[in-house]
Short mmCIF file of C-alpha atoms in Angstrom, two decimals:
data_model
loop_
_atom_site.label_atom_id
_atom_site.label_comp_id
_atom_site.label_asym_id
_atom_site.label_seq_id
_atom_site.Cartn_x
_atom_site.Cartn_y
_atom_site.Cartn_z
CA MET K 1 -47.32 21.50 -22.16
CA GLU K 2 -46.80 17.88 -23.22
CA ALA K 3 -44.67 17.30 -20.10
CA ALA K 4 -47.42 18.69 -17.86
CA ILE K 5 -50.03 16.49 -19.52
CA GLY K 6 -47.81 13.46 -19.05
CA ALA K 7 -47.08 14.27 -15.41
CA LEU K 8 -50.76 14.69 -14.52
CA ARG K 9 -51.74 11.48 -16.31
CA ALA K 10 -48.91 9.57 -14.62
CA SER K 11 -49.93 10.83 -11.17
CA LEU K 12 -53.49 9.53 -11.65
CA LEU K 13 -52.24 6.21 -13.01
CA GLY K 14 -49.89 6.07 -10.02
CA GLY K 15 -52.73 6.17 -7.53
CA LEU K 16 -53.23 9.86 -6.72
CA ASP K 17 -56.76 10.27 -5.36
CA PRO K 18 -58.24 13.73 -6.06
CA GLU K 19 -60.94 13.08 -3.47
CA ALA K 20 -58.32 12.92 -0.73
CA GLY K 21 -57.13 16.50 -1.16
CA PRO K 22 -58.18 19.28 1.21
CA PRO K 23 -60.85 21.72 0.00
CA ARG K 24 -59.83 25.11 -1.30
CA SER K 25 -59.60 27.65 1.53
CA VAL K 26 -60.77 31.16 0.64
CA LEU K 27 -60.22 34.01 3.09
CA PRO K 28 -62.30 37.13 2.41
CA VAL K 29 -60.14 40.27 2.64
CA GLN K 30 -60.93 43.94 2.30
CA GLN K 31 -60.15 44.20 -1.42
CA GLY K 32 -61.12 40.70 -2.52
CA GLN K 33 -60.14 37.14 -1.64
CA LEU K 34 -57.07 35.19 -0.49
CA PRO K 35 -57.40 31.55 -1.65
CA LEU K 36 -54.91 28.99 -0.27
CA MET K 37 -54.33 25.63 -1.99
CA PRO K 38 -52.08 23.13 -0.16
CA ALA K 39 -51.33 19.59 -1.33
CA GLU K 40 -49.09 16.58 -0.66
CA TRP K 41 -48.09 13.89 -3.15
CA ASP K 42 -45.19 11.53 -3.59
CA SER K 43 -42.07 13.21 -2.14
CA TYR K 44 -43.33 16.78 -2.28
CA LEU K 45 -45.54 19.28 -0.49
CA GLY K 46 -46.72 22.56 -1.89
CA VAL K 47 -49.06 25.48 -1.43
CA LYS K 48 -50.35 28.11 -3.82
CA VAL K 49 -51.17 31.51 -2.34
CA VAL K 50 -53.48 33.50 -4.58
CA THR K 51 -54.96 36.98 -4.44
CA VAL K 52 -58.20 37.85 -6.22
CA ALA K 53 -58.75 41.60 -6.46
CA PRO K 54 -61.77 42.39 -8.68
CA GLY K 55 -61.02 46.12 -8.66
CA ASP K 56 -57.49 45.76 -10.02
CA ALA K 57 -58.54 45.20 -13.62
CA ALA K 58 -59.82 48.78 -13.86
CA HIS K 59 -56.29 49.98 -13.02
CA GLY K 60 -54.54 47.79 -15.57
CA ARG K 61 -53.44 45.19 -13.02
CA ARG K 62 -54.14 41.47 -12.96
CA ARG K 63 -57.34 40.46 -11.20
CA ILE K 64 -55.70 37.23 -10.04
CA GLN K 65 -52.08 36.89 -8.88
CA GLY K 66 -50.28 34.08 -7.13
CA ASN K 67 -47.11 32.25 -6.21
CA TYR K 68 -46.40 28.59 -5.52
CA LEU K 69 -44.09 27.30 -2.80
CA LEU K 70 -42.73 23.79 -3.41
CA LEU K 71 -41.31 21.88 -0.44
CA ASP K 72 -39.49 18.60 0.15
CA GLY K 73 -41.94 16.08 1.56
CA GLU K 74 -39.47 14.44 3.95
CA THR K 75 -37.64 17.44 5.42
CA LEU K 76 -40.29 20.12 4.74
CA THR K 77 -37.47 22.25 3.32
CA PRO K 78 -38.62 24.88 0.81
CA LEU K 79 -37.28 23.94 -2.62
CA ALA K 80 -38.57 26.53 -5.07
CA LEU K 81 -40.93 29.44 -5.59
CA LEU K 82 -42.85 29.35 -8.87
CA ASP K 83 -45.03 31.80 -10.76
CA GLY K 84 -48.53 30.81 -9.68
CA ASN K 85 -50.32 32.45 -12.62
CA ALA K 86 -48.24 30.63 -15.23
CA LEU K 87 -48.50 27.36 -13.30
CA THR K 88 -52.29 27.68 -13.27
CA SER K 89 -52.43 28.41 -17.00
CA VAL K 90 -50.43 25.30 -17.78
CA HIS K 91 -51.97 22.80 -15.36
CA THR K 92 -55.57 23.81 -16.08
CA ALA K 93 -55.18 23.22 -19.80
CA ALA K 94 -53.08 20.11 -19.21
CA VAL K 95 -55.70 18.42 -17.02
CA SER K 96 -58.34 19.26 -19.63
CA ALA K 97 -56.15 17.53 -22.20
CA VAL K 98 -55.82 14.45 -19.98
CA ALA K 99 -59.61 14.25 -19.78
CA ALA K 100 -60.14 15.00 -23.48
CA ASP K 101 -57.63 12.32 -24.43
CA ALA K 102 -59.79 9.77 -22.61
CA LEU K 103 -63.13 11.16 -23.80
CA ALA K 104 -62.86 12.59 -27.32
CA GLU K 105 -63.13 10.72 -30.60
CA PRO K 106 -59.67 9.69 -31.88
CA ASP K 107 -60.04 11.81 -35.03
CA ALA K 108 -61.49 14.91 -33.31
CA GLY K 109 -60.26 17.78 -35.44
CA ARG K 110 -62.78 20.63 -35.05
CA LEU K 111 -62.44 22.78 -31.93
CA VAL K 112 -64.66 25.65 -30.80
CA VAL K 113 -63.09 27.72 -28.03
CA PHE K 114 -65.00 30.29 -26.01
CA GLY K 115 -62.73 33.01 -24.63
CA THR K 116 -59.63 34.90 -25.73
CA GLY K 117 -57.51 34.98 -22.57
CA PRO K 118 -54.53 32.93 -21.36
CA GLN K 119 -56.66 29.85 -20.65
CA ALA K 120 -58.09 29.89 -24.15
CA HIS K 121 -54.57 30.09 -25.61
CA ALA K 122 -53.36 27.28 -23.36
CA HIS K 123 -56.31 25.06 -24.22
CA VAL K 124 -55.76 25.36 -27.95
CA GLU K 125 -52.18 24.17 -27.44
CA ALA K 126 -53.06 21.43 -24.97
CA LEU K 127 -55.87 19.96 -27.07
CA ARG K 128 -53.60 19.98 -30.11
CA CYS K 129 -51.23 17.80 -28.08
CA VAL K 130 -53.78 15.01 -27.77
CA ARG K 131 -55.95 15.29 -30.89
CA PRO K 132 -55.35 16.26 -34.56
CA VAL K 133 -57.03 19.65 -34.19
CA GLY K 134 -56.85 21.50 -37.49
CA ASP K 135 -60.00 23.63 -37.56
CA VAL K 136 -60.29 26.08 -34.66
CA VAL K 137 -63.17 28.53 -34.21
CA VAL K 138 -62.95 31.22 -31.54
CA VAL K 139 -65.96 32.90 -29.94
CA GLY K 140 -65.33 36.06 -27.92
CA ARG K 141 -67.11 39.15 -26.66
CA ASP K 142 -64.60 41.75 -27.85
CA ALA K 143 -64.34 41.76 -31.65
CA GLU K 144 -60.80 43.16 -31.81
CA ARG K 145 -59.40 40.76 -29.23
CA THR K 146 -61.20 37.86 -30.88
CA ARG K 147 -59.68 38.66 -34.27
CA ALA K 148 -56.22 39.00 -32.71
CA PHE K 149 -56.60 35.67 -30.91
CA ALA K 150 -57.75 33.96 -34.10
CA LYS K 151 -54.76 35.27 -36.02
CA ASP K 152 -52.36 34.22 -33.27
CA VAL K 153 -53.51 30.60 -33.00
CA GLY K 154 -54.49 30.00 -36.61
CA ALA K 155 -58.22 30.06 -35.98
CA ARG K 156 -61.25 31.74 -37.50
CA VAL K 157 -63.85 33.89 -35.78
CA GLY K 158 -67.24 32.29 -35.31
CA GLY K 159 -70.27 32.14 -33.07
CA ALA K 160 -72.05 29.87 -30.63
CA ASP K 161 -73.83 28.06 -33.47
CA ASP K 162 -70.48 26.59 -34.54
CA VAL K 163 -70.87 24.17 -31.61
CA ALA K 164 -73.22 22.18 -33.86
CA ARG K 165 -70.22 21.09 -35.97
CA ALA K 166 -67.65 20.72 -33.17
CA ASP K 167 -65.74 17.67 -32.08
CA LEU K 168 -64.27 19.57 -29.11
CA VAL K 169 -65.59 22.59 -27.21
CA ALA K 170 -63.44 24.50 -24.72
CA CYS K 171 -65.18 26.95 -22.39
CA CYS K 172 -62.52 29.28 -20.97
CA THR K 173 -64.41 32.39 -19.88
CA THR K 174 -65.43 34.36 -16.82
CA ALA K 175 -69.05 34.26 -17.99
CA ARG K 176 -71.77 33.97 -15.40
CA ALA K 177 -74.33 32.90 -18.00
CA THR K 178 -74.34 29.87 -20.28
CA LEU K 179 -72.42 30.14 -23.56
CA PHE K 180 -74.39 27.95 -26.01
CA ASP K 181 -77.55 25.91 -26.47
CA GLY K 182 -76.91 22.37 -25.30
CA TRP K 183 -79.16 20.92 -28.00
CA LEU K 184 -76.53 21.98 -30.54
CA LEU K 185 -73.93 19.53 -29.23
CA PRO K 186 -73.28 16.59 -31.57
CA ALA K 187 -73.55 13.19 -29.92
CA THR K 188 -69.82 12.66 -30.52
CA ALA K 189 -68.66 15.98 -29.02
CA THR K 190 -66.51 16.47 -25.93
CA VAL K 191 -66.78 19.67 -23.89
CA VAL K 192 -64.24 20.95 -21.36
CA ALA K 193 -65.42 23.77 -19.09
CA VAL K 194 -62.85 25.48 -16.87
CA GLY K 195 -63.98 29.07 -16.47
CA SER K 196 -65.21 29.15 -12.90
CA HIS K 197 -65.05 27.46 -9.51
CA GLU K 198 -68.06 29.35 -8.17
CA PRO K 199 -71.27 27.44 -7.44
CA ASP K 200 -73.49 30.09 -9.05
CA ALA K 201 -71.53 30.66 -12.29
CA PRO K 202 -72.22 28.12 -15.09
CA GLU K 203 -70.73 28.11 -18.60
CA VAL K 204 -72.85 25.22 -19.90
CA ASP K 205 -76.62 24.95 -19.62
CA ASP K 206 -78.76 22.29 -17.99
CA THR K 207 -79.52 20.78 -21.39
CA SER K 208 -75.83 20.14 -22.00
CA VAL K 209 -75.43 18.56 -18.58
CA ARG K 210 -78.56 16.43 -18.99
CA ARG K 211 -77.36 15.11 -22.37
CA CYS K 212 -73.73 14.52 -21.39
CA THR K 213 -71.75 11.99 -19.45
CA VAL K 214 -70.25 14.32 -16.84
CA VAL K 215 -66.65 13.81 -15.70
CA VAL K 216 -65.13 15.79 -12.82
CA GLU K 217 -61.80 15.88 -11.03
CA SER K 218 -63.51 15.13 -7.73
CA ALA K 219 -67.21 14.69 -7.07
CA SER K 220 -67.01 16.44 -3.72
CA ALA K 221 -65.18 19.43 -5.20
CA ALA K 222 -67.58 19.67 -8.13
CA LEU K 223 -70.65 19.52 -5.90
CA ARG K 224 -69.11 22.24 -3.75
CA GLU K 225 -67.67 24.61 -6.38
CA ALA K 226 -68.79 23.89 -9.94
CA GLY K 227 -71.76 26.01 -10.93
CA ASP K 228 -72.35 23.88 -14.03
CA VAL K 229 -72.81 20.86 -11.74
CA VAL K 230 -74.40 22.47 -8.67
CA LEU K 231 -77.11 24.29 -10.62
CA ALA K 232 -77.88 21.25 -12.78
CA VAL K 233 -78.34 19.11 -9.68
CA GLN K 234 -80.63 21.73 -8.16
CA ALA K 235 -82.67 21.83 -11.38
CA GLY K 236 -83.01 18.05 -11.48
CA ALA K 237 -80.94 17.81 -14.67
CA LEU K 238 -78.15 15.76 -13.08
CA ASP K 239 -78.04 12.90 -10.61
CA PRO K 240 -74.86 13.49 -8.56
CA GLY K 241 -74.44 9.73 -8.27
CA THR K 242 -73.69 9.56 -12.00
CA LEU K 243 -70.63 11.82 -11.86
CA VAL K 244 -67.51 10.09 -13.18
CA GLY K 245 -64.20 10.77 -11.45
CA LEU K 246 -61.20 11.69 -13.59
CA ALA K 247 -58.98 9.14 -11.84
CA ASP K 248 -61.41 6.32 -12.62
CA LEU K 249 -61.60 7.49 -16.21
CA VAL K 250 -57.82 7.59 -16.68
CA GLN K 251 -57.36 4.24 -14.93
CA GLY K 252 -59.92 2.61 -17.20
CA LYS K 253 -62.40 1.88 -14.41
CA ALA K 254 -65.23 4.01 -15.80
CA GLN K 255 -67.68 2.69 -18.38
CA LEU K 256 -68.87 5.50 -20.67
CA PRO K 257 -72.27 5.08 -22.34
CA PRO K 258 -72.10 5.36 -26.14
CA GLY K 259 -74.07 7.77 -28.27
CA GLN K 260 -74.03 10.85 -26.05
CA PRO K 261 -71.77 13.89 -25.65
CA ARG K 262 -69.23 14.10 -22.85
CA LEU K 263 -68.48 16.97 -20.50
CA PHE K 264 -65.39 17.47 -18.36
CA LYS K 265 -65.99 20.13 -15.72
CA SER K 266 -62.84 21.32 -13.97
CA VAL K 267 -62.63 23.61 -10.94
CA GLY K 268 -58.85 23.41 -10.58
CA MET K 269 -57.40 21.52 -7.62
CA ALA K 270 -54.27 21.81 -5.52
CA TRP K 271 -52.87 18.41 -6.56
CA GLN K 272 -52.59 19.65 -10.14
CA ASP K 273 -50.40 22.59 -9.08
CA LEU K 274 -48.20 20.28 -7.05
CA VAL K 275 -47.74 17.62 -9.73
CA VAL K 276 -46.82 20.13 -12.43
CA ALA K 277 -44.63 22.21 -10.09
CA ALA K 278 -42.70 19.13 -8.98
CA ALA K 279 -42.22 17.90 -12.54
CA HIS K 280 -41.08 21.36 -13.60
CA TYR K 281 -38.64 21.57 -10.68
CA GLU K 282 -37.18 18.14 -11.37
CA ALA K 283 -36.72 18.98 -15.04
CA HIS K 284 -34.94 22.29 -14.42
CA ASP K 285 -33.29 22.14 -10.98
CA GLY K 286 -29.54 22.57 -11.23
CA ASP K 287 -27.06 24.66 -9.32
CA GLY K 288 -29.63 26.21 -6.98
CA ARG K 289 -29.05 29.78 -8.10
CA PRO K 290 -32.18 31.90 -8.62
CA ARG K 291 -33.03 32.08 -12.29
CA THR K 292 -35.89 32.05 -14.80
CA VAL K 293 -36.07 28.61 -16.34
CA SER K 294 -36.85 28.10 -20.01
CA ALA K 295 -40.21 26.36 -19.69
CA ARG K 296 -42.41 28.94 -21.36
CA SER K 297 -45.56 27.40 -22.74
CA ARG K 298 -45.92 28.20 -26.43
CA ALA K 299 -49.60 28.84 -25.99
CA VAL K 300 -49.06 31.66 -23.52
CA ALA K 301 -45.55 32.74 -24.40
CA HIS K 302 -46.62 36.09 -25.76
CA GLN K 303 -48.69 36.92 -22.70
CA PRO K 304 -46.81 39.21 -20.28
CA GLY K 305 -45.45 37.40 -17.24
CA THR K 306 -46.64 33.92 -18.11
CA SER K 307 -43.28 32.16 -18.32
CA ILE K 308 -43.00 29.86 -15.31
CA ARG K 309 -40.49 31.51 -13.04
CA CYS K 310 -38.85 28.95 -10.76
CA VAL K 311 -36.55 30.34 -8.08
CA PRO K 312 -34.80 27.49 -6.21
CA MET K 313 -34.38 28.08 -2.49
CA THR K 314 -30.99 28.02 -0.80
CA ASP K 315 -30.56 24.87 1.27
CA SER K 316 -31.24 26.02 4.84
CA SER K 317 -28.55 23.68 6.17
CA ARG K 318 -25.92 25.82 4.49
CA SER K 319 -26.85 28.79 6.63
CA ALA K 320 -27.40 26.92 9.88
CA SER K 321 -25.94 28.43 13.02
CA SER K 322 -23.61 26.49 15.32
CA ASP K 323 -26.48 25.16 17.43
CA GLY K 324 -28.03 23.52 14.37
CA GLU K 325 -30.83 26.04 13.90
CA PRO K 326 -31.00 27.97 10.62
CA ASP K 327 -30.18 31.66 10.71
CA ALA K 328 -33.15 34.00 11.01
CA ALA K 329 -34.47 35.33 7.72
CA VAL K 330 -33.72 38.96 7.01
#
């Protein structure tokens, strides 16, 4: 997790512009959606292919599945295929940590996390990487799962009112209604909200948005996909011209007003997948033989299938035919 946080921060300091990335492409299919997320940065290209099947959860299958194809930027040669679900879990929490590191009070130690899934686990770990988080409160809908989560991460079970004493708040849910009363937020609190990239699904209310300095990965993406932002703008609670870009924040170009809470709203962007995938590949690439690399995030290690599988591709030049063209795939 620390490596992912460092890679994302370094990419922004190195000039990566989140506004320059292509918008998420979502193809409606019979059983759900097929989102495609391509990106280019430095010496790499990549694309994440995702399936969203709402009906699968009832059959014990994942609602969201995906894989990530990493390519060489100069030759366009496929380099590796990575587990898209695990990659998403890591980069989403890591980019939240990059934002929180620039926004939260240095001694922020009290965290309230909404949700009990992989993103909630990953966010507890990621925020502990950048702040001395010792007191964690978890708020969940299912009592048994909430107790199990609390035991696993060293937290205690609480409720939405615990926001009133929070230094950090992480919203990691699939909720389509707001999670807490924005008037509860202390003036020194930092909120990260990552649960949705749908324009009609907010996790934080208009009061929170009105009170907060709002930071986003990309203003255009947020105004297109972030329900917390879109609905607040429609309600007159937010002037879109006041949105602060994450790159400007990390590069020290943004001036944050004192005495008010701060909100980082993330929708997840393709550049984050690419930066973390490339860093992971560079750290573990070796003899080129397919294998599972040992880069399991501690926060999600116990979740089935969340280790980042990285299968390096065979160099196509090794199987080229005599006329210089690679052999046909079988």
